[in-house]
Short mmCIF file of C-alpha atoms in Angstrom, two decimals:
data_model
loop_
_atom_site.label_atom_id
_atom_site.label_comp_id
_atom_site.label_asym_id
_atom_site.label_seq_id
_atom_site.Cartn_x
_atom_site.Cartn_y
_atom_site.Cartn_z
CA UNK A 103 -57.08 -16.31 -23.71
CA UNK A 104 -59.16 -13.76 -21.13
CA UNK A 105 -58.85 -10.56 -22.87
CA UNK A 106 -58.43 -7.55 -20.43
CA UNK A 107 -61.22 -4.83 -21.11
CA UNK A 108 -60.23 -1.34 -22.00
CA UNK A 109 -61.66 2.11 -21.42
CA UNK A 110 -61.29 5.78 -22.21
CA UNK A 111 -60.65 7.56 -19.04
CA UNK A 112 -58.94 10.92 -20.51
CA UNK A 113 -59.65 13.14 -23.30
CA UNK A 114 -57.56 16.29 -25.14
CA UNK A 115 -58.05 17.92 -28.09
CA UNK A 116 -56.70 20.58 -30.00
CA UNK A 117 -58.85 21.06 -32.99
CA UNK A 118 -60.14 23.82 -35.49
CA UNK A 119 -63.34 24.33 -34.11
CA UNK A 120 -61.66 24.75 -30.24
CA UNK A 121 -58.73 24.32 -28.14
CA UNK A 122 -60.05 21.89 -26.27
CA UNK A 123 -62.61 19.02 -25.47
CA UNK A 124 -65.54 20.91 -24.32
CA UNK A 125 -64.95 23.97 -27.16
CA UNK A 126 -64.42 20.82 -29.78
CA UNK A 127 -67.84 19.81 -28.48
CA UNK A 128 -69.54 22.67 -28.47
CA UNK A 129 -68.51 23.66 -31.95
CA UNK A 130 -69.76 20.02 -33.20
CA UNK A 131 -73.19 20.64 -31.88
CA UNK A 132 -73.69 23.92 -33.09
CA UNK A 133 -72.52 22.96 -36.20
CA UNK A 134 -69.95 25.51 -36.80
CA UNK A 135 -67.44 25.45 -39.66
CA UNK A 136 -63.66 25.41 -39.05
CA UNK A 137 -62.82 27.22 -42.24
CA UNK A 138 -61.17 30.09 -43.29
CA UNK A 139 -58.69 31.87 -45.54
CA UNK A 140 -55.48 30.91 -44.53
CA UNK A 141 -53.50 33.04 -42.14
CA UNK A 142 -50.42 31.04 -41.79
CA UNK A 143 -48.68 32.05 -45.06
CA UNK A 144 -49.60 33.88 -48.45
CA UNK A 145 -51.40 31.16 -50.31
CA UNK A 146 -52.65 33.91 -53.33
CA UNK A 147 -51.14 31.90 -55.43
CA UNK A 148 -52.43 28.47 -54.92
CA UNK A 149 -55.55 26.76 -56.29
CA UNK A 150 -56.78 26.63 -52.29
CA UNK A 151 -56.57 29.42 -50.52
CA UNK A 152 -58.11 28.58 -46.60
CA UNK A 153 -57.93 25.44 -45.14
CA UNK A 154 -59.44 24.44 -41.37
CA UNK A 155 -56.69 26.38 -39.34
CA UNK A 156 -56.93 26.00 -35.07
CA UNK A 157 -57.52 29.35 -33.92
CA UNK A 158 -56.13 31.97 -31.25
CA UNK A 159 -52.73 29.09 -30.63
CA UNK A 160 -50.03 30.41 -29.61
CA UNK A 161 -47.13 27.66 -29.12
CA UNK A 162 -45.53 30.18 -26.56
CA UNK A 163 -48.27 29.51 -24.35
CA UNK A 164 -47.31 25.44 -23.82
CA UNK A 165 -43.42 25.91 -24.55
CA UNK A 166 -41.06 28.24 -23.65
CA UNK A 167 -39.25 30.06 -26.91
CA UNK A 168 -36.17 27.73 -26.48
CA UNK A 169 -37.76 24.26 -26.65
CA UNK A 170 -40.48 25.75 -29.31
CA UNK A 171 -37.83 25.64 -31.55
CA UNK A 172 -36.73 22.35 -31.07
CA UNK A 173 -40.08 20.67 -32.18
CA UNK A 174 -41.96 20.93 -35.30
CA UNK A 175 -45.72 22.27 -34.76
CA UNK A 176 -46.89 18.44 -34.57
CA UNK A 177 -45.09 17.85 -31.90
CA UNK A 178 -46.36 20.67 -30.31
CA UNK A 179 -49.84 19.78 -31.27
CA UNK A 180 -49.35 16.26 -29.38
CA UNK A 181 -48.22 17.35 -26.20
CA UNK A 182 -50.43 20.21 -25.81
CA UNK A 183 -53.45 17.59 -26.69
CA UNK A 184 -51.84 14.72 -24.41
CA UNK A 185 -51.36 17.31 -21.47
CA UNK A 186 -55.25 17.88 -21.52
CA UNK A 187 -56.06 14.09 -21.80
CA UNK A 188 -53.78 13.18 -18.68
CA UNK A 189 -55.29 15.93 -16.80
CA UNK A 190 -58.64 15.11 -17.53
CA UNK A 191 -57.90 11.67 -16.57
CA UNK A 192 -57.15 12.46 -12.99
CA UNK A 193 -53.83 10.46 -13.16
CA UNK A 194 -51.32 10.40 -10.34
CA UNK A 195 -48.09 10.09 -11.95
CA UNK A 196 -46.37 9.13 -8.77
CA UNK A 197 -48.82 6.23 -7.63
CA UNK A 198 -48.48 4.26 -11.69
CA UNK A 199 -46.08 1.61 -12.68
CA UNK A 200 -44.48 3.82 -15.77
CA UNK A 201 -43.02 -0.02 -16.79
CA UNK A 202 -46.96 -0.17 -17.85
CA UNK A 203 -47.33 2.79 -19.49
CA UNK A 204 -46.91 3.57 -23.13
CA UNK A 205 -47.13 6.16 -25.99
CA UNK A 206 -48.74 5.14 -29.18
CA UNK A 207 -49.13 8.35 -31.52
CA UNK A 208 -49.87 8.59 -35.04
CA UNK A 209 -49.24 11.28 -37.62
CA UNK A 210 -49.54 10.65 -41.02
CA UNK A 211 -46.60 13.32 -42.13
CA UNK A 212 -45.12 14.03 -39.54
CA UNK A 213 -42.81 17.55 -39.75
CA UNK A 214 -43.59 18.53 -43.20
CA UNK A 215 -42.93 21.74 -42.48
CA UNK A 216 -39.52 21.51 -40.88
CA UNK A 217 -38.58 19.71 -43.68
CA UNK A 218 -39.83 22.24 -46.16
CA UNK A 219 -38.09 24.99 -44.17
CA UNK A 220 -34.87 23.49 -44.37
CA UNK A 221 -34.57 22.19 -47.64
CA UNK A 222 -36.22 26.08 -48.60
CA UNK A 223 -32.69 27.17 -46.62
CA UNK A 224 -30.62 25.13 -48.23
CA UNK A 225 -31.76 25.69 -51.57
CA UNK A 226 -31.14 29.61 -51.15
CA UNK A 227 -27.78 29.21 -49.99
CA UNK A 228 -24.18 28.74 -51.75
CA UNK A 229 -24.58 25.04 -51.62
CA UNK A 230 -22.93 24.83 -48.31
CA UNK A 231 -24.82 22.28 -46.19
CA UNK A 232 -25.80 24.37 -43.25
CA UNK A 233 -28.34 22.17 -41.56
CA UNK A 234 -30.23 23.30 -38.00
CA UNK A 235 -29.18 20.26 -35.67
CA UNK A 236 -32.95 19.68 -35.02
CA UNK A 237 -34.01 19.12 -38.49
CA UNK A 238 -34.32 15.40 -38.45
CA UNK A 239 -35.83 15.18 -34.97
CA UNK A 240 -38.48 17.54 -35.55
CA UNK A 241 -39.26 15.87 -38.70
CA UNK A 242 -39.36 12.18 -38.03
CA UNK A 243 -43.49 10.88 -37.50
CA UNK A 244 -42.33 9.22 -33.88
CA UNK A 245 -40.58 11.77 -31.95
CA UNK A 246 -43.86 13.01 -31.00
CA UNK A 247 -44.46 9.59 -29.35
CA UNK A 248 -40.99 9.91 -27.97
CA UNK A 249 -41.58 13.19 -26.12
CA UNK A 250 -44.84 12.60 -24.50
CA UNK A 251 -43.41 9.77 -22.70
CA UNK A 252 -40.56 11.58 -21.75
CA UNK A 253 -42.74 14.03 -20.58
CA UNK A 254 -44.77 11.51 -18.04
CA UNK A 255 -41.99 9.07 -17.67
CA UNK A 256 -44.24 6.25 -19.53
CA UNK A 257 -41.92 3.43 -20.19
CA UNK A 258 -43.85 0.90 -21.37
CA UNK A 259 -44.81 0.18 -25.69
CA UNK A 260 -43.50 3.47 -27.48
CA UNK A 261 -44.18 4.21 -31.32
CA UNK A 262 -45.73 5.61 -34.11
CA UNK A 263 -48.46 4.58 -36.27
CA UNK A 264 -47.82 5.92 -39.54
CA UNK A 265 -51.29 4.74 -42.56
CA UNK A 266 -51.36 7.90 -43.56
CA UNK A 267 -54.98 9.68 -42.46
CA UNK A 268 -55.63 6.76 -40.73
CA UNK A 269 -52.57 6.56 -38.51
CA UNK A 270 -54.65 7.49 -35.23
CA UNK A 271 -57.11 4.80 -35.75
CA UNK A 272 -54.57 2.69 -36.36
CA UNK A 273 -52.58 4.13 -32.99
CA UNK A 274 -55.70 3.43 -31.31
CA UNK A 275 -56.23 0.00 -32.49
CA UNK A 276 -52.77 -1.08 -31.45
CA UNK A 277 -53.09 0.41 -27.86
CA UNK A 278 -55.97 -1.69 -27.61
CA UNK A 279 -54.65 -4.72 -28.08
CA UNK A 280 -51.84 -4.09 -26.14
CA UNK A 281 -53.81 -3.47 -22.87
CA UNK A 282 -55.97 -5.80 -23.76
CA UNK A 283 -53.21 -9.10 -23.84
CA UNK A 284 -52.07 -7.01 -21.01
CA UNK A 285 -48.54 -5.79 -22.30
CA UNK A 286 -49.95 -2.51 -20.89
CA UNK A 287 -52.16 -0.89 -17.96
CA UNK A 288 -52.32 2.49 -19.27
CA UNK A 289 -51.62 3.84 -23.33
CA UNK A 290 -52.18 7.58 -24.15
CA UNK A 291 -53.03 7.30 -27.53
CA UNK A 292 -54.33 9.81 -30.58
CA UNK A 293 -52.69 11.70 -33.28
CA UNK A 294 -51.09 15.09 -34.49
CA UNK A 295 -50.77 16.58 -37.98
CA UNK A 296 -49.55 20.16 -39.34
CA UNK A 297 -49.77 20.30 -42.69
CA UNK A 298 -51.43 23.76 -43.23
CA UNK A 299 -48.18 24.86 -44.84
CA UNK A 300 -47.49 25.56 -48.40
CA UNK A 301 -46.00 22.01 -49.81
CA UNK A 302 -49.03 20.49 -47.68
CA UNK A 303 -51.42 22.56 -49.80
CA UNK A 304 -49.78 22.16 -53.14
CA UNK A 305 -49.31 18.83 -52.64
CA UNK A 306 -53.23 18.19 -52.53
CA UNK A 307 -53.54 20.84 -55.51
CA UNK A 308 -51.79 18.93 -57.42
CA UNK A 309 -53.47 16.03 -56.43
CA UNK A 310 -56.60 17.32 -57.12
CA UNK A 311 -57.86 16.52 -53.77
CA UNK A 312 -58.90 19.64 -52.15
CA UNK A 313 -61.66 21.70 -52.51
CA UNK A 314 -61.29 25.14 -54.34
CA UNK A 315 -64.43 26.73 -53.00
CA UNK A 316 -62.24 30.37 -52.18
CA UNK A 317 -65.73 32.49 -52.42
CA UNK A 318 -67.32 30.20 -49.30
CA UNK A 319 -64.46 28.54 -47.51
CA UNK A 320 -66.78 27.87 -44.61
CA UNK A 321 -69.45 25.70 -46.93
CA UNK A 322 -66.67 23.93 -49.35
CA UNK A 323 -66.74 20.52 -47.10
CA UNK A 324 -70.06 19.43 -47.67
CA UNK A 325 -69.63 15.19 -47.81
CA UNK A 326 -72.27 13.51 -49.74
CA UNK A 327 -73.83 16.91 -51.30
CA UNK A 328 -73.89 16.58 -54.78
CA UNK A 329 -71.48 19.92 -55.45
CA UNK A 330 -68.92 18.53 -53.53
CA UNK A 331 -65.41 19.28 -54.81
CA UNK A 332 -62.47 18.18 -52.67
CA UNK A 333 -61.67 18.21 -48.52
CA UNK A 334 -60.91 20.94 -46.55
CA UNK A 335 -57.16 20.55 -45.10
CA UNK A 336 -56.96 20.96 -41.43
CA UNK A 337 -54.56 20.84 -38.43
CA UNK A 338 -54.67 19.62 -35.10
CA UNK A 339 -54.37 16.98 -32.87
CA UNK A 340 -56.77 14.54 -30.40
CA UNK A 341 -55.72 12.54 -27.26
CA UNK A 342 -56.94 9.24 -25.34
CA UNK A 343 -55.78 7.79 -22.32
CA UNK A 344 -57.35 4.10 -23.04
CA UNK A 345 -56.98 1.94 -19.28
CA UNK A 346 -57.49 -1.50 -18.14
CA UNK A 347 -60.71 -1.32 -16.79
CA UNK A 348 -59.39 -2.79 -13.41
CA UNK A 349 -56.45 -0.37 -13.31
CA UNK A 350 -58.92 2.23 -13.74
CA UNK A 351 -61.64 1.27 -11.64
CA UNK A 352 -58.96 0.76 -8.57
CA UNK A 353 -57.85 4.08 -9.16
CA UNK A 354 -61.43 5.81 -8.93
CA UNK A 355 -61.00 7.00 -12.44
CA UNK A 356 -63.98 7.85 -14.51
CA UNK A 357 -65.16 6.04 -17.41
CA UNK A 358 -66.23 7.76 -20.34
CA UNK A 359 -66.56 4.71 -22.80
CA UNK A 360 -65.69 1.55 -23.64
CA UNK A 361 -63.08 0.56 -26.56
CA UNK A 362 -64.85 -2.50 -27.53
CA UNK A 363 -63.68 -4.03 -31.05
CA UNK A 364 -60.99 -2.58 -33.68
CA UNK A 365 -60.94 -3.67 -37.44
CA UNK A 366 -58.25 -3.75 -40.36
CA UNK A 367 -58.39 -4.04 -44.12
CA UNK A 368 -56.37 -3.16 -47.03
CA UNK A 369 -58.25 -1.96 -50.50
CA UNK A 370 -55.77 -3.35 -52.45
CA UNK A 371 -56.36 -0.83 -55.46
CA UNK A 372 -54.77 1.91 -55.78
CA UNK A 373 -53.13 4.88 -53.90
CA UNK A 374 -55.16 7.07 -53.34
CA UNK A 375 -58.69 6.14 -55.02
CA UNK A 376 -61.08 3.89 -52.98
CA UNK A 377 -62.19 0.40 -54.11
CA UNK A 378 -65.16 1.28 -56.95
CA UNK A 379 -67.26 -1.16 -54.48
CA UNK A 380 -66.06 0.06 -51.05
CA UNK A 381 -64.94 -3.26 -50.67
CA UNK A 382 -61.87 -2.25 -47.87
CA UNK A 383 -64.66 0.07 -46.36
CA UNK A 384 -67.11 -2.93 -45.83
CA UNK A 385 -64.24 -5.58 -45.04
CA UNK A 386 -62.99 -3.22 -42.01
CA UNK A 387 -65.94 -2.54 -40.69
CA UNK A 388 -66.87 -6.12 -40.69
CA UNK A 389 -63.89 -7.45 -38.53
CA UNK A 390 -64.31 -4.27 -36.03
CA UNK A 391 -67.92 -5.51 -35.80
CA UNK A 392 -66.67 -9.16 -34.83
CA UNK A 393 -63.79 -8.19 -32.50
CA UNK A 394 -66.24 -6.47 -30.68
CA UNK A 395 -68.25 -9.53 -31.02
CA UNK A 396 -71.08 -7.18 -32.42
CA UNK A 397 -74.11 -7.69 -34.85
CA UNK A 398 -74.54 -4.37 -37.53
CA UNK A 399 -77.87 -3.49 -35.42
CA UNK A 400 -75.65 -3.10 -32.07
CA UNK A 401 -74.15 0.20 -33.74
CA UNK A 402 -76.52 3.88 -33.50
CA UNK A 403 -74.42 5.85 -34.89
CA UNK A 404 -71.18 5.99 -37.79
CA UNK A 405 -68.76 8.38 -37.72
CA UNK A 406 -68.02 8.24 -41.60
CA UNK A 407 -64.72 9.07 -43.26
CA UNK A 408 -66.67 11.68 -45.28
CA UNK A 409 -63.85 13.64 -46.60
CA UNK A 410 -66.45 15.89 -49.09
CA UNK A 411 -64.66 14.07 -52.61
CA UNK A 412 -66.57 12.29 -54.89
CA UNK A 413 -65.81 9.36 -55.43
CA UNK A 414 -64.74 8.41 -51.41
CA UNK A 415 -68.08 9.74 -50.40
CA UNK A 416 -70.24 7.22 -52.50
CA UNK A 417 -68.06 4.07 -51.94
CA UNK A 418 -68.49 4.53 -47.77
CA UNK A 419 -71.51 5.21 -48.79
CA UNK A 420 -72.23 1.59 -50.34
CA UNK A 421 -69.94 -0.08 -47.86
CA UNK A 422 -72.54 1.28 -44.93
CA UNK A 423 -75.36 -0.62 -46.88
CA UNK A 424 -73.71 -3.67 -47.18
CA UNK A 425 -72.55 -3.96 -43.85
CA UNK A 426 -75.54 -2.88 -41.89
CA UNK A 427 -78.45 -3.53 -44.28
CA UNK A 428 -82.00 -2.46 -43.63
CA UNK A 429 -79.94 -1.19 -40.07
CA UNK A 430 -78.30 1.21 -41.97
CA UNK A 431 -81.40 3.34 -42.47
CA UNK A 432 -82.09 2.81 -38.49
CA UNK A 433 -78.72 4.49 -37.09
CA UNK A 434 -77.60 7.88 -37.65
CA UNK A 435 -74.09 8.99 -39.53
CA UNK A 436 -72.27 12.01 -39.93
CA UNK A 437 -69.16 13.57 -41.28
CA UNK A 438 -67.97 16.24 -38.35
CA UNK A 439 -65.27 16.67 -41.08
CA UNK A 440 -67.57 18.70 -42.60
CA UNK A 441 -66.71 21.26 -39.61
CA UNK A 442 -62.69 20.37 -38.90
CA UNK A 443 -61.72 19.97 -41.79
CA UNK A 444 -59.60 16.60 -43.05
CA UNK A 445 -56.93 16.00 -40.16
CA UNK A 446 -55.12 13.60 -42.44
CA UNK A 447 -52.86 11.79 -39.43
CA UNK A 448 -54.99 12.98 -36.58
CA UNK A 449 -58.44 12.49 -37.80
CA UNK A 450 -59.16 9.00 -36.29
CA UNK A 451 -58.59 10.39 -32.89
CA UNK A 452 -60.87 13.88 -33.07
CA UNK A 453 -63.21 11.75 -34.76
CA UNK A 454 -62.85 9.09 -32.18
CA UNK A 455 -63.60 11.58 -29.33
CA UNK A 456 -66.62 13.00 -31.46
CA UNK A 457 -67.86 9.55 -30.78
CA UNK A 458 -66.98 8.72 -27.26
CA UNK A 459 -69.01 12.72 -26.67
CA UNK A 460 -71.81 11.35 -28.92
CA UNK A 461 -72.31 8.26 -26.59
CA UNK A 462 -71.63 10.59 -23.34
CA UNK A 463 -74.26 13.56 -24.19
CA UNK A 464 -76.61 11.36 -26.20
CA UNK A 465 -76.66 13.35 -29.12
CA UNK A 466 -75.00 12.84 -32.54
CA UNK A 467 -73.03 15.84 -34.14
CA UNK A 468 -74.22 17.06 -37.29
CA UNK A 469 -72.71 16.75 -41.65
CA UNK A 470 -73.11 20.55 -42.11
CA UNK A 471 -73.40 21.91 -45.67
CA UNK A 472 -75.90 19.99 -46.64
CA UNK A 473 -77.64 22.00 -49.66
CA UNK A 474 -78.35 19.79 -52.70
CA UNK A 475 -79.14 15.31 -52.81
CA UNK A 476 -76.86 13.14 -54.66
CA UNK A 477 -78.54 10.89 -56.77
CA UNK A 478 -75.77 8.35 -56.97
CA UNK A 479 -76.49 8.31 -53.06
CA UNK A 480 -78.94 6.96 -51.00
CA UNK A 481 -80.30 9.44 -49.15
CA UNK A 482 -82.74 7.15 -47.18
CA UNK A 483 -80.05 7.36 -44.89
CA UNK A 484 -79.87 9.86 -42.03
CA UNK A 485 -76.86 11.17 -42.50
CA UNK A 486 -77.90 14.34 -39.66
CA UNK A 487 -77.66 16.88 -42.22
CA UNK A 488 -77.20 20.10 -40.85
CA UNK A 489 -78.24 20.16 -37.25
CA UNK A 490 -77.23 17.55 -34.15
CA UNK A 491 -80.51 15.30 -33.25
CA UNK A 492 -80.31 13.59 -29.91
CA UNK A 493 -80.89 10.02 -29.42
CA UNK A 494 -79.85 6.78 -27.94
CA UNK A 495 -76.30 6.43 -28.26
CA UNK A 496 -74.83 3.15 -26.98
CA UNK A 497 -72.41 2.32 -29.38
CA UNK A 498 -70.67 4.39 -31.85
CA UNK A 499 -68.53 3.18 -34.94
CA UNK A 500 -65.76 5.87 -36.12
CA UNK A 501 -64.13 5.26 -40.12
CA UNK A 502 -60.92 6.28 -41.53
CA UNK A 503 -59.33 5.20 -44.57
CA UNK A 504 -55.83 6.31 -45.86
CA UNK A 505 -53.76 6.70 -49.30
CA UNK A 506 -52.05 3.51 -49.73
CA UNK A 507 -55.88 1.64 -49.12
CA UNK A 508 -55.42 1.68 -45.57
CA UNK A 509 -58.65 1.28 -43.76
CA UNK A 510 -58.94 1.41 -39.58
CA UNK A 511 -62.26 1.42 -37.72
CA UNK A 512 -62.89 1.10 -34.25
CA UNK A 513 -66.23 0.82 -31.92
CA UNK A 514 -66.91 2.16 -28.60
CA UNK A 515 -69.79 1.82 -26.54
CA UNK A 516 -70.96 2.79 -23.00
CA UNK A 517 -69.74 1.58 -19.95
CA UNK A 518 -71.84 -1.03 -18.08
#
């Protein structure tokens, strides 16, 4: 069948490193680290003690105290990142078909911390179950989804992708296809996650996932360096209105990039540990290469996973090589988790619209960090250690893989 062809035409973020798309930016480039000791609670006791935190966000500034309440911080992440994304895409609410508009959000927890803070309430109490009326709405992953298109009176596909860290990918890949077998003319798309709280950090303690670097928070994500020793959590959310190109075009709206190809693939191994051969890795980055009806020397530059642990780092590593070959030493690749922080839910869609800035500035953001070469890793490749390098940027490939072997990866490219 004729395919539609879809492009980015808003962007919002909400992000450690800046409160919005050009401070996001600007923070990438410079190469400035998200982490610090964390403010939102007395973590003394834990094995991690700072995390990638947004700064200077106050949720009284989006929300008045009332309808704060009612919404776990995700939520409030989402719409304050989707508010920024319809603006920027100079939409007229009033002059769109909201039939043909959808939500498609993805957060791989969802309200952890409304859950924690009831169940912390109850568990202090005489037994009696006093619940807050909100609880389950704040916590469910979707209702985020649910209020953005309440918000804009989008009536068209409404969910939420939940693959744990790779749920916005995988919210991105399904707004794709949706516009693209034209179900859709218009999808705001991304994710949110809040998980700086104290279950979300002793959860990863105990999984031994996180680094516990508490003398230098701001160098402990350092992907692919040798000393590596676990991700840094962080919180945030990004946002993408993704368009029919016609709709777009008719409305004057301006293109930042095209959404060219999306891939899927399952590891099949375990839960949380990649395949020993980044098999997944290679697999998913194969089928987004023919969706896009791509060859490996089409792509410049590879937003990696890089989460900073050590086995996930050489595995993406080896699934790079294998897809791209002698290419792979051509093309530039970086981690900008390395600066944010590991959005778990929401890091396909900051990490998305580090790519779609990459191809729109010409100039790939840096893996800061950087101090010592890991011999089980090839370091012919330019992974931009340390410092942005411009360069020709017409395609850009963005990886995210999830607990459960969950792999998403998704190419955009510039608009011709």
């Amino acid at each position: 069948m004729n395919l539609k062809r879809v492009v980015v035409t808003g962007l919002g973020a909400l992000t450690p490193l800046g409160n919005n798309v050009q401070d996001y930016w600007k923070g990438l480039v410079n190469g400035v680290s998200g982490a610090a000791p964390i403010t939102r609670f007395d973590a003394s006791k834990f094995k991690t003690q700072f995390a990638c935190e947004l700064k200077n966000f106050d949720p009284l500034d989006h929300l008045d105290r009332k309808e704060a309440r009612k919404v776990d911080l995700f939520t409030i992440f989402a719409l304050v990142a989707a508010q920024e994304a319809v603006e920027n895409s100079g939409i007229n609410l009033d002059k769109i078909n909201g039939d043909r508009a959808g939500v498609i959000w993805g957060s791989g927890i969802g309200g952890i911390k409304a859950f924690q803070d009831e169940v912390t309430t109850f568990t202090k109490g005489d037994g009696t179950p006093r619940f807050n009326p909100f609880f389950i709405p704040k916590m469910i992953a979707d209702i985020s989804a649910g209020y953005i298109s309440i918000k804009y009176g989008f009536r068209g596909p409404n969910f939420a992708t939940v693959s744990a860290c790779a749920s916005a990918t995988n919210a991105l890949v399904e707004s794709f296809n949706y516009i693209r077998l034209g179900k859709a003319d218009i999808i705001i798309s991304g994710g949110s996650e809040a998980s700086v709280v104290e279950s979300g950090i002793g959860g990863f303690n105990a999984l031994k996932a996180l680094s516990e670097r508490n003398d230098s928070p701001a160098t402990a994500s350092r992907p692919f360096d040798k000393d590596r020793d676990g991700f840094v959590l962080g919180e945030g959310a990004g946002a993408l209105v993704l368009e029919e190109l016609e709709h777009a075009q008719k409305r004057g709206a301006y293109i930042y990039a095209e959404l060219v190809g999306g891939g899927l693939s399952a590891d099949a191994y375990h839960i949380t540990a990649p395949h020993p051969d980044g098999y997944g890795a290679a697999l998913v980055m194969r089928n987004a290469l023919e969706d896009a009806n791509m060859k490996p020397e089409d792509i410049d530059y590879i937003n990696v996973h890089g989460t900073s642990t050590p086995l996930g780092d050489v595995q993406e590593t080896k699934a790079v090589i294998d897809v791209f070959g002698e290419h792979a030493y051509k093309l530039n690749i970086s981690s900008t988790k390395s600066m944010t922080g590991h959005l778990l839910g929401a890091a396909g869609a900051v990490e998305s619209l580090a790519c779609i800035l990459a191809i729109e500035h010409q100039t790939v953001p840096p893996t800061i960090n950087h101090f010592t070469d890991d011999e089980e890793i090839d370091n012919r490749l330019n992974f931009t250690f340390n410092k942005a390098q411009k360069r020709e940027v017409n395609a850009a490939l963005s990886n995210t893989f999830g607990f459960g072997g969950h792999n998403f990866s998704v190419i955009f490219k510039k608009f011709i």
